[in-house]
PDB file of C-alpha atoms in Angstrom:
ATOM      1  CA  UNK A   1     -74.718-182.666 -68.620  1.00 46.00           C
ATOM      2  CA  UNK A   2     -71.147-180.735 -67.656  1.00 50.00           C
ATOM      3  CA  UNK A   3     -71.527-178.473 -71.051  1.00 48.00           C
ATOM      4  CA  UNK A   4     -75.743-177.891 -69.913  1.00 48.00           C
ATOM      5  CA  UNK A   5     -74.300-176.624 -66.389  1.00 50.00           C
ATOM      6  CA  UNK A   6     -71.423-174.579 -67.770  1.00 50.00           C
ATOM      7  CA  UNK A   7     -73.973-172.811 -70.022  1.00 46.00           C
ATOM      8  CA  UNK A   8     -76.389-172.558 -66.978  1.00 46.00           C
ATOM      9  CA  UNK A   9     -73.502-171.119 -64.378  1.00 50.00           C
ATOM     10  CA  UNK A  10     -72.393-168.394 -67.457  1.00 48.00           C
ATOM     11  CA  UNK A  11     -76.273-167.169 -67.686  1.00 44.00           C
ATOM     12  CA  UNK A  12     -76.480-166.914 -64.117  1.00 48.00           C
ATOM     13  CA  UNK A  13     -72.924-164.644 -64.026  1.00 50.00           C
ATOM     14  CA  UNK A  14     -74.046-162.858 -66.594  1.00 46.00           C
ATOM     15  CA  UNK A  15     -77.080-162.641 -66.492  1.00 45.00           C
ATOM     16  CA  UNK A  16     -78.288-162.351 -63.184  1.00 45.00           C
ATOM     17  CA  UNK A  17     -75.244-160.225 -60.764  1.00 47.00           C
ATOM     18  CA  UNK A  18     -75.021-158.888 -64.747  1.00 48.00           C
ATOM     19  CA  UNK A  19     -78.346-156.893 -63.944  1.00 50.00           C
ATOM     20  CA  UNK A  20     -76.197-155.224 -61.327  1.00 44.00           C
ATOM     21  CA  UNK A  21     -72.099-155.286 -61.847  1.00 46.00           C
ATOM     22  CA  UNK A  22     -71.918-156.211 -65.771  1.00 41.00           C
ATOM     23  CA  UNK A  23     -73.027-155.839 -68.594  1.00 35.00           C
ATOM     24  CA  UNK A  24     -74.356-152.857 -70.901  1.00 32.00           C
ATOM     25  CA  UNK A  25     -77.261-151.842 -72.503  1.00 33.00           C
ATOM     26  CA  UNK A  26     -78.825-148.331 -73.797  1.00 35.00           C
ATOM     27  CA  UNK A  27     -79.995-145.975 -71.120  1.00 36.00           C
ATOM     28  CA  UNK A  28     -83.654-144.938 -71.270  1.00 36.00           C
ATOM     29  CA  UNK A  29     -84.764-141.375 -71.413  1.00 38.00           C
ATOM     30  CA  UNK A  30     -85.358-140.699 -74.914  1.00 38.00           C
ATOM     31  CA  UNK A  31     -88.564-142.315 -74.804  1.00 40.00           C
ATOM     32  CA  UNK A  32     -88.947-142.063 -71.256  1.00 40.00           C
ATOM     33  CA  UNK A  33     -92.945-142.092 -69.801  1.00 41.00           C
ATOM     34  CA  UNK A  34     -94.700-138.415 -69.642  1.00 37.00           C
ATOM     35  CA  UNK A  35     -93.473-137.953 -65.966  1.00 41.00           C
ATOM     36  CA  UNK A  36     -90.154-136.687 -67.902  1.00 40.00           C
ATOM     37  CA  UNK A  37     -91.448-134.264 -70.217  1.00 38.00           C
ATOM     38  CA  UNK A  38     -94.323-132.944 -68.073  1.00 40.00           C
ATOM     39  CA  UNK A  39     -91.073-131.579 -66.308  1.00 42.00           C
ATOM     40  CA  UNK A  40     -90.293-129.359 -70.034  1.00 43.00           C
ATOM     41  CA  UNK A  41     -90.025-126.173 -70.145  1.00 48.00           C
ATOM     42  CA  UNK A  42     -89.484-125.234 -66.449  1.00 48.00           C
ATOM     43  CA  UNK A  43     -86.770-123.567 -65.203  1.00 50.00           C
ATOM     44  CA  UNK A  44     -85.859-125.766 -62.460  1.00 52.00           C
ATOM     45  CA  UNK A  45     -87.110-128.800 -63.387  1.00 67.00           C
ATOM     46  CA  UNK A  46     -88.952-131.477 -60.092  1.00 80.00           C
ATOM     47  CA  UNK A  47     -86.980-134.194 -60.259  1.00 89.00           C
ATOM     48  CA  UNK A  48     -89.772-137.669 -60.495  1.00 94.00           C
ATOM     49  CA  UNK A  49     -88.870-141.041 -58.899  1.00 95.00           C
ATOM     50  CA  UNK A  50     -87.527-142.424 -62.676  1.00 93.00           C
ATOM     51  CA  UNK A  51     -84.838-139.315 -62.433  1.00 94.00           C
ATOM     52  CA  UNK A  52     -83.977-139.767 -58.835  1.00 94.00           C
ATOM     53  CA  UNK A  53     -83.670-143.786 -59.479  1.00 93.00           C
ATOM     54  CA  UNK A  54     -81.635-142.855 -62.779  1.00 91.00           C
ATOM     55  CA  UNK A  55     -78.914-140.610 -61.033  1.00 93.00           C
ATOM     56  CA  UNK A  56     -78.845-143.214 -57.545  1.00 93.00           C
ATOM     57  CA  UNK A  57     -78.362-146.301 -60.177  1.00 89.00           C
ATOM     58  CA  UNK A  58     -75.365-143.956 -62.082  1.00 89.00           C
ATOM     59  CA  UNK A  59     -73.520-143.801 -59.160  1.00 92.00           C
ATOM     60  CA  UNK A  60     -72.685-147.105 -59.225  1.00 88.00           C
ATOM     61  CA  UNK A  61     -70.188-146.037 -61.604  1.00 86.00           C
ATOM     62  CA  UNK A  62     -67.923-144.025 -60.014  1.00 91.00           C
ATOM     63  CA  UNK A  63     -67.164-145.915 -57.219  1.00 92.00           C
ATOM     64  CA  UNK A  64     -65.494-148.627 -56.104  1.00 94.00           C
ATOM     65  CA  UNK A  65     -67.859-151.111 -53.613  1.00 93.00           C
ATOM     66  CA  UNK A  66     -68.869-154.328 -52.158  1.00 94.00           C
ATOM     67  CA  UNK A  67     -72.015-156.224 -53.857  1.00 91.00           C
ATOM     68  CA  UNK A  68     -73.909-158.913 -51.602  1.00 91.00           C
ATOM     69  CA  UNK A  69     -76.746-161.354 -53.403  1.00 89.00           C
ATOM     70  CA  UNK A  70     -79.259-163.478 -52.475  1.00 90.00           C
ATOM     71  CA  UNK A  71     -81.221-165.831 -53.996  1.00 87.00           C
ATOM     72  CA  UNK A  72     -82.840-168.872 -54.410  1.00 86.00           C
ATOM     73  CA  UNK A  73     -80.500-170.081 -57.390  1.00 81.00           C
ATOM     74  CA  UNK A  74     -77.601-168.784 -55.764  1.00 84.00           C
ATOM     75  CA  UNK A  75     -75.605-166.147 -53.354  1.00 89.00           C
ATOM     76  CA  UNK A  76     -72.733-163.851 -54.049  1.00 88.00           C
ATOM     77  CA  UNK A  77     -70.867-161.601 -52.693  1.00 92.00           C
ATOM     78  CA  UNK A  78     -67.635-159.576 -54.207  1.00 91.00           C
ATOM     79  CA  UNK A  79     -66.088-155.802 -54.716  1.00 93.00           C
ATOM     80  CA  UNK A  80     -65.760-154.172 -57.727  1.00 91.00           C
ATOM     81  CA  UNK A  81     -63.814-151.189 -59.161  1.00 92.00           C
ATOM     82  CA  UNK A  82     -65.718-150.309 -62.160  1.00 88.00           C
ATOM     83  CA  UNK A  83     -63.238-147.465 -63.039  1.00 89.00           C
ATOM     84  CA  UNK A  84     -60.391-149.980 -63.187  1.00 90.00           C
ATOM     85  CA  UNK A  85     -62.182-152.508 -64.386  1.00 88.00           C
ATOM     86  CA  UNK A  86     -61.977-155.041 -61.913  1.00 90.00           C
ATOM     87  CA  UNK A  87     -64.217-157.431 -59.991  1.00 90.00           C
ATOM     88  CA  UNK A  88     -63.951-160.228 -57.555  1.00 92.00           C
ATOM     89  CA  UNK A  89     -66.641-162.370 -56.890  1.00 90.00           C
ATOM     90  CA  UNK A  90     -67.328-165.178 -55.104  1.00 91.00           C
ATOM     91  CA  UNK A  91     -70.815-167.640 -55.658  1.00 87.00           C
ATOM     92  CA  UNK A  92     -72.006-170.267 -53.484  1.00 89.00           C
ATOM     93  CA  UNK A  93     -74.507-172.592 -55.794  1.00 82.00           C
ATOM     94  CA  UNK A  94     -76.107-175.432 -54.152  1.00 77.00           C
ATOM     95  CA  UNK A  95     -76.760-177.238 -57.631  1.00 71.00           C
ATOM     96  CA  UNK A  96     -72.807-176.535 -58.547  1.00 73.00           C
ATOM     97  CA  UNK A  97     -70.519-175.652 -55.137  1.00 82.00           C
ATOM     98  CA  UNK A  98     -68.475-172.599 -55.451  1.00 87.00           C
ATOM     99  CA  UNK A  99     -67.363-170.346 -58.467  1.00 86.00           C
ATOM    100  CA  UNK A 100     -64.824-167.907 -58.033  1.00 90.00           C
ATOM    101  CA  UNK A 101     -64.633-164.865 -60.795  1.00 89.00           C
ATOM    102  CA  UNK A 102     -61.871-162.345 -60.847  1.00 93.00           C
ATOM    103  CA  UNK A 103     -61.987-159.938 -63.637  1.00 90.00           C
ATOM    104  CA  UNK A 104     -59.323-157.822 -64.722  1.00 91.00           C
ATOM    105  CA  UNK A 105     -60.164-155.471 -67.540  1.00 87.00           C
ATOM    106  CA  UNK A 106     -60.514-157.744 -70.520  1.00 84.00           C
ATOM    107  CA  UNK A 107     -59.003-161.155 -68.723  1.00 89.00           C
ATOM    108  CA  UNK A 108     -61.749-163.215 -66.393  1.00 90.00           C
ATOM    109  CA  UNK A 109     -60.535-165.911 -64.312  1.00 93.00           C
ATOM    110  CA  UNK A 110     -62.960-168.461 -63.375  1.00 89.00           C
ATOM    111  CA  UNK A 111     -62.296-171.138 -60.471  1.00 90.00           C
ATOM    112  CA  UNK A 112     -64.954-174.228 -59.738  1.00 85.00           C
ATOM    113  CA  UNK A 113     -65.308-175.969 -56.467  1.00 82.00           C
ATOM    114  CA  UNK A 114     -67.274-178.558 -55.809  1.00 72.00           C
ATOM    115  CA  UNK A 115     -69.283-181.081 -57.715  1.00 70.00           C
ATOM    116  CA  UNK A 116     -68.325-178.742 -60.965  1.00 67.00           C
ATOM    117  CA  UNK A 117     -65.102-178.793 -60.197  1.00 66.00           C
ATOM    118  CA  UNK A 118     -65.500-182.634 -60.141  1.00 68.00           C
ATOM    119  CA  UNK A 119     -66.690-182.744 -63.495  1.00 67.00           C
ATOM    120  CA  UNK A 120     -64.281-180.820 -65.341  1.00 62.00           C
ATOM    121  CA  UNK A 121     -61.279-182.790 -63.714  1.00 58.00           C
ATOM    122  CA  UNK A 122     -60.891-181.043 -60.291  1.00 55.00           C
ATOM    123  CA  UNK A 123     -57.510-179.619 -61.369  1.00 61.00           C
ATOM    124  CA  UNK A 124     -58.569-177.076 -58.720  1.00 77.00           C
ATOM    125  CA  UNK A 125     -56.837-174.346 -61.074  1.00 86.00           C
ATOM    126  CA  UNK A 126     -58.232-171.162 -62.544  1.00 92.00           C
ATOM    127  CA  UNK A 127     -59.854-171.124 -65.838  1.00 90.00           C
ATOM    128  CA  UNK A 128     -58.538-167.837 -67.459  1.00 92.00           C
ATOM    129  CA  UNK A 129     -60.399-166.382 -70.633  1.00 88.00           C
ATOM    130  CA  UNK A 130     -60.349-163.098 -72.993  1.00 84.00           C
ATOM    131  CA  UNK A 131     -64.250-161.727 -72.465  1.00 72.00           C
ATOM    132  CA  UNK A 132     -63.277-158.550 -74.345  1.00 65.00           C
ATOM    133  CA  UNK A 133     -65.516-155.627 -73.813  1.00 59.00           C
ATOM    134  CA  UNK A 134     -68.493-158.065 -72.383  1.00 57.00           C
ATOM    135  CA  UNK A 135     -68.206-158.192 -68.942  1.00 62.00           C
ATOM    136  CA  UNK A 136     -66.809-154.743 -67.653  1.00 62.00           C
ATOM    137  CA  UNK A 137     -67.461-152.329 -70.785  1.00 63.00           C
ATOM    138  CA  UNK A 138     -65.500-149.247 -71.123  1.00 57.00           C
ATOM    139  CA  UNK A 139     -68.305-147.182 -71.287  1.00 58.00           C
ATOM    140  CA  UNK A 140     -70.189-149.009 -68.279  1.00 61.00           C
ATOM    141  CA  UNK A 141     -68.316-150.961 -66.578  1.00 58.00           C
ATOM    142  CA  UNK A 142     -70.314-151.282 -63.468  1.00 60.00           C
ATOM    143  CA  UNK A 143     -73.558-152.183 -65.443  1.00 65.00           C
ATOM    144  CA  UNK A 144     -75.649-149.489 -64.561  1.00 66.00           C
ATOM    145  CA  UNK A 145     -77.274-148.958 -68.146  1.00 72.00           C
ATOM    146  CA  UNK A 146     -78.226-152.046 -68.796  1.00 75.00           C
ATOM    147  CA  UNK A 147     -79.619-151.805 -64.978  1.00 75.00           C
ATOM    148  CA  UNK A 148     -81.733-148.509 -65.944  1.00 79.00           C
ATOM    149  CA  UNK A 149     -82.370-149.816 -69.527  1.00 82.00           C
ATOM    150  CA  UNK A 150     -84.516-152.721 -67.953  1.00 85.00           C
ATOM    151  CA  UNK A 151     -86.455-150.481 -65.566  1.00 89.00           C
ATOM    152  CA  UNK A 152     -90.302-149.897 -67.130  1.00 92.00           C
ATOM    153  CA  UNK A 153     -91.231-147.561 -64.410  1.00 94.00           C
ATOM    154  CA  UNK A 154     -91.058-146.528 -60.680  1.00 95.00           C
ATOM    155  CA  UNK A 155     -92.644-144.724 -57.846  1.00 96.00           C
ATOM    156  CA  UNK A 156     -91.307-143.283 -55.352  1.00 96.00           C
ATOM    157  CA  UNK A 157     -92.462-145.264 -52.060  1.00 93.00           C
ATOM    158  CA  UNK A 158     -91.452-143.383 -48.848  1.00 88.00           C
ATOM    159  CA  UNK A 159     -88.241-141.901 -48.046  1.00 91.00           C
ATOM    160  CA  UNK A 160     -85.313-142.817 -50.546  1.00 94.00           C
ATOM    161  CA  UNK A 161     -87.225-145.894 -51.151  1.00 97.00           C
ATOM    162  CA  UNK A 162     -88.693-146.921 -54.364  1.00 97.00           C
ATOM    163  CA  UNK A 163     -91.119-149.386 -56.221  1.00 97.00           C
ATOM    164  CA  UNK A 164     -91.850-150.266 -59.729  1.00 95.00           C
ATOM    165  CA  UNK A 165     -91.629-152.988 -62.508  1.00 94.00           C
ATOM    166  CA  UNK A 166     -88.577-154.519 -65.041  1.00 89.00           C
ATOM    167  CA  UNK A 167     -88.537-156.451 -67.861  1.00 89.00           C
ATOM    168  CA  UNK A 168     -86.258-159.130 -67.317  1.00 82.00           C
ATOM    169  CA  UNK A 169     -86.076-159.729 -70.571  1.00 80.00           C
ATOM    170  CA  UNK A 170     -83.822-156.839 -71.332  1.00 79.00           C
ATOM    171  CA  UNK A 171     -81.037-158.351 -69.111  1.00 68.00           C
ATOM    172  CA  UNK A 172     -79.415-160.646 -71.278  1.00 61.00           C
ATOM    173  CA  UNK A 173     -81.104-163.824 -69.292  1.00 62.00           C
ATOM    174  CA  UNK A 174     -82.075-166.962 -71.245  1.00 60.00           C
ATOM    175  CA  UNK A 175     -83.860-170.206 -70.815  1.00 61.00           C
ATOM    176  CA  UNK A 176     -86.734-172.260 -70.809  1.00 64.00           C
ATOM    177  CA  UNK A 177     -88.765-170.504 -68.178  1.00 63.00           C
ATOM    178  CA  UNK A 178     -87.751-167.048 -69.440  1.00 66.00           C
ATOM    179  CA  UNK A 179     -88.906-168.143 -72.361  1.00 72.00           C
ATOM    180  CA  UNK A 180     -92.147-169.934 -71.082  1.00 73.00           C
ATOM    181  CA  UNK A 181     -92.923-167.028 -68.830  1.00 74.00           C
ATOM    182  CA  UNK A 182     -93.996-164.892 -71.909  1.00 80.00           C
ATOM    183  CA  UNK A 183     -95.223-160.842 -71.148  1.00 84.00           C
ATOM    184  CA  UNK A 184     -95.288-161.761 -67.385  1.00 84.00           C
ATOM    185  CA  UNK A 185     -90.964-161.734 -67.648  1.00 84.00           C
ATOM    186  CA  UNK A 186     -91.215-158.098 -68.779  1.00 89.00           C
ATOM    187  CA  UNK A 187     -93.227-156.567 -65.827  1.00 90.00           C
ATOM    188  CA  UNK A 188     -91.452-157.855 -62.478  1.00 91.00           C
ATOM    189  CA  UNK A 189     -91.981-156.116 -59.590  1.00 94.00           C
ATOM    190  CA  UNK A 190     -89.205-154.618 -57.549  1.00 93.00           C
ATOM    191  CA  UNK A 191     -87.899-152.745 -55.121  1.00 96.00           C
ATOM    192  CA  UNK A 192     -84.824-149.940 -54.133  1.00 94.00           C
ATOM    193  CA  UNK A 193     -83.425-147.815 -51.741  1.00 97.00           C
ATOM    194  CA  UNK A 194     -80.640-145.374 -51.648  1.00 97.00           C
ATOM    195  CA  UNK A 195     -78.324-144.601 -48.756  1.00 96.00           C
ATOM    196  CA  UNK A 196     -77.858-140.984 -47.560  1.00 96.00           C
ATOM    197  CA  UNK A 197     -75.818-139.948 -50.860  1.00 96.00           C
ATOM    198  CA  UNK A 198     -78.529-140.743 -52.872  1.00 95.00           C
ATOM    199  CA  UNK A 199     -76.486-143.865 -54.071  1.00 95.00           C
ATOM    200  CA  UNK A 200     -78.040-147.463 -54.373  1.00 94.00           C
ATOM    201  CA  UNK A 201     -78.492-148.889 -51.503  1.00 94.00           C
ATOM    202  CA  UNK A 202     -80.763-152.587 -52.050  1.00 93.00           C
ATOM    203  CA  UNK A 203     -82.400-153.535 -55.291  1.00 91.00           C
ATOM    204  CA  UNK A 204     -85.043-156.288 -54.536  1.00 92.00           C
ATOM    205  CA  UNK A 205     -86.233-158.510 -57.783  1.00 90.00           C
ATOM    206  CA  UNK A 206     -89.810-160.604 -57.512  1.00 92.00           C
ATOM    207  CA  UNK A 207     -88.993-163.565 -59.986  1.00 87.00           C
ATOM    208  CA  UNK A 208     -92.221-165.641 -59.198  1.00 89.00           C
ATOM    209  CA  UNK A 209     -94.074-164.113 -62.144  1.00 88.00           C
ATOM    210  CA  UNK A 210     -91.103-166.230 -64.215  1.00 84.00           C
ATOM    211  CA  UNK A 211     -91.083-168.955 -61.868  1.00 83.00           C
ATOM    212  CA  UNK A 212     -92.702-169.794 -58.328  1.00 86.00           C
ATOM    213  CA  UNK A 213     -88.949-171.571 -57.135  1.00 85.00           C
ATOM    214  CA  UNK A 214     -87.214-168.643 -58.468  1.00 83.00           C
ATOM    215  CA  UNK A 215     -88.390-166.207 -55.490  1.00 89.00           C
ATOM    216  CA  UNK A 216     -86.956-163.116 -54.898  1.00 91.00           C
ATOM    217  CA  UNK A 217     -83.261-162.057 -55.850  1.00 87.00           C
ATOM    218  CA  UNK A 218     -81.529-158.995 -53.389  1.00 90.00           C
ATOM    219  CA  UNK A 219     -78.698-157.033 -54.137  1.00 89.00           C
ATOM    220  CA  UNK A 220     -76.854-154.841 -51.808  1.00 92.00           C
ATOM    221  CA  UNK A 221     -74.447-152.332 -52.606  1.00 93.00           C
ATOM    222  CA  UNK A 222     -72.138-151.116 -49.314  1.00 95.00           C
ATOM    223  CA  UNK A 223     -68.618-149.920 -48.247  1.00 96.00           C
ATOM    224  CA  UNK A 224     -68.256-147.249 -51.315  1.00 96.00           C
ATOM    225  CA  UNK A 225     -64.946-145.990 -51.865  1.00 96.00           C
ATOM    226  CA  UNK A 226     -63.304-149.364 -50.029  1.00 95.00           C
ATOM    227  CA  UNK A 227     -59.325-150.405 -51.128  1.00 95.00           C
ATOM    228  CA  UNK A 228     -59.729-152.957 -54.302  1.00 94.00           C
ATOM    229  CA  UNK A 229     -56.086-153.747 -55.327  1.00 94.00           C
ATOM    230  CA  UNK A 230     -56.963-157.469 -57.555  1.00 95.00           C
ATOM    231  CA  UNK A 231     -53.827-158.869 -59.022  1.00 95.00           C
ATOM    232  CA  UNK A 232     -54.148-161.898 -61.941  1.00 96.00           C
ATOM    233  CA  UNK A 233     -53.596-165.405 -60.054  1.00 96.00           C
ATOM    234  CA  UNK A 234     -50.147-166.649 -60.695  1.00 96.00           C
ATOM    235  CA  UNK A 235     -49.179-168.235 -64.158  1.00 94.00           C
ATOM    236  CA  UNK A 236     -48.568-172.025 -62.772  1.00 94.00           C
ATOM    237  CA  UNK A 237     -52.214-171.706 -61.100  1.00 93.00           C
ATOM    238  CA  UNK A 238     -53.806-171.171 -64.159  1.00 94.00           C
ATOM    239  CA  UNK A 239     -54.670-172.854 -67.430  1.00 91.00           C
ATOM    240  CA  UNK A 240     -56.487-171.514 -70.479  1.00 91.00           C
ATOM    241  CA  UNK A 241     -60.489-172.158 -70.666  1.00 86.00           C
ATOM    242  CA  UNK A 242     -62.239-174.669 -72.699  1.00 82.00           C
ATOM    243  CA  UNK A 243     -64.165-173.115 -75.853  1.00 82.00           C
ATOM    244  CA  UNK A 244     -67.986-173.965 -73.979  1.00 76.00           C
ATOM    245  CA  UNK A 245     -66.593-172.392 -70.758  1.00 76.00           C
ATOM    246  CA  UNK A 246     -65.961-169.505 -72.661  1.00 77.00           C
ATOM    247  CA  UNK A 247     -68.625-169.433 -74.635  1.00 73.00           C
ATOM    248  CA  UNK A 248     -71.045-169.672 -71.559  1.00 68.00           C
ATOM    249  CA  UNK A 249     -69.321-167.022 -69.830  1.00 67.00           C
ATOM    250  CA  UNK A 250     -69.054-163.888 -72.303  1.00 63.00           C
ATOM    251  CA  UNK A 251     -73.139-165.344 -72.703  1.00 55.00           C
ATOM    252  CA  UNK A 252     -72.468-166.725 -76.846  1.00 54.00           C
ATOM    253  CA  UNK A 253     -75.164-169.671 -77.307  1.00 48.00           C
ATOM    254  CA  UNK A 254     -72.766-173.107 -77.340  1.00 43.00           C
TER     255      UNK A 254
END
């Protein structure tokens, strides 16, 4: 039962706030729909909703930000420097308690509260382990390709607001109703704005085509450019990761 949670709280890190702090994937464009290249040729280019999405979504990248989510599984909220490499989140999961994730380039530190914590001996310390290049990449740390890599299309909705569909199945997510929800995983509506600097502002997810309890999931992206100074916890607080742990958090089947 512990190792089926562990695996389940990993996906859900990864995974899920993955779709919008972590991860990496290949940016779309080269086969991008005919609203790109119906642009060819002219000397100054419209931009279409996919562009203006594309550059909003990029700047996720250069700056370092708060991230606030909600949903039914779970909500989080954290900053992130995704030129350092480093992210502090906290999750509030009524199935688990709390998890508490600080990333430091390679290093991720992972602390359980609750009936977790329980479970895996409430030693109440944090569970440090070597993710590599999986959870902040070098090349995109803050996620945004794997973001714009799951986008099928979008519309542009009203002023810097946006609608259109993603395949979920592109973000790394696994499971029994991912896998029972079939074509209707890879066509979930959503919705986005952008603030006044054309950056991300909300990215709304419809799950119900995966699963009716699923909902929606919301991410908000605010306070860009705020101080993130994240220093490792200290040595006697910490204690190296069990092999599933690991495993469930870099998103390796266990």
């Amino acid at each position: 039962m512990t190792k089926r949670r562990l695996a389940t709280t990993g996906v859900v890190l990864v995974a899920v706030l993955g779709l919008g702090l972590t991860g990496c994937g290949d940016r779309p464009g080269k086969d991008a729909p005919a609203e790109r290249a119906a642009a060819t040729g002219s000397a100054s280019p419209a931009t279409t909703p996919r562009d203006e999405l594309t550059a909003a979504i990029e700047k996720l990248n250069e700056q370092t930000l708060r991230v606030k989510l909600d949903s039914a599984m779970l909500t989080a909220h954290g900053v992130s420097d995704p030129r350092a490499r480093t992210m502090q989140t906290t999750l509030t999961m009524a199935a688990f308690g709390e998890v508490r994730m600080l990333v430091i380039g390679a290093d991720t530190w992972v602390k359980f509260d609750g009936e977790l914590g329980e479970q895996l001996g409430g030693s109440r310390k944090w569970l440090r382990m070597d993710t590599g290049d999986g959870v902040m990449p070098v090349d995109d740390p803050g996620g945004v390709k794997k973001l714009l890599a799951a986008v099928v299309d979008v519309r542009s909705s009203g002023d810097r607001s946006y609608a259109g569909t993603l395949d979920y199945t592109r973000s790394g997510a696994t499971g029994k109703a991912l896998t029972a929800a079939g074509d209707k995983a890879k066509a979930l509506p959503f919705t986005a704005t952008l603030d006044e600097q054309g950056r991300l502002r909300t990215f709304t997810l419809d799950m119900t085509p995966i699963d009716a309890s699923l909902d929606r999931m919301s991410v908000t992206y605010s306070d860009f450019g705020t101080p993130v100074r994240l220093s490792p916890p200290a040595p006697g607080a910490v204690e190296e990761a069990p092999a599933a742990i690991a495993a469930a958090f870099s998103g390796t089947p266990i």
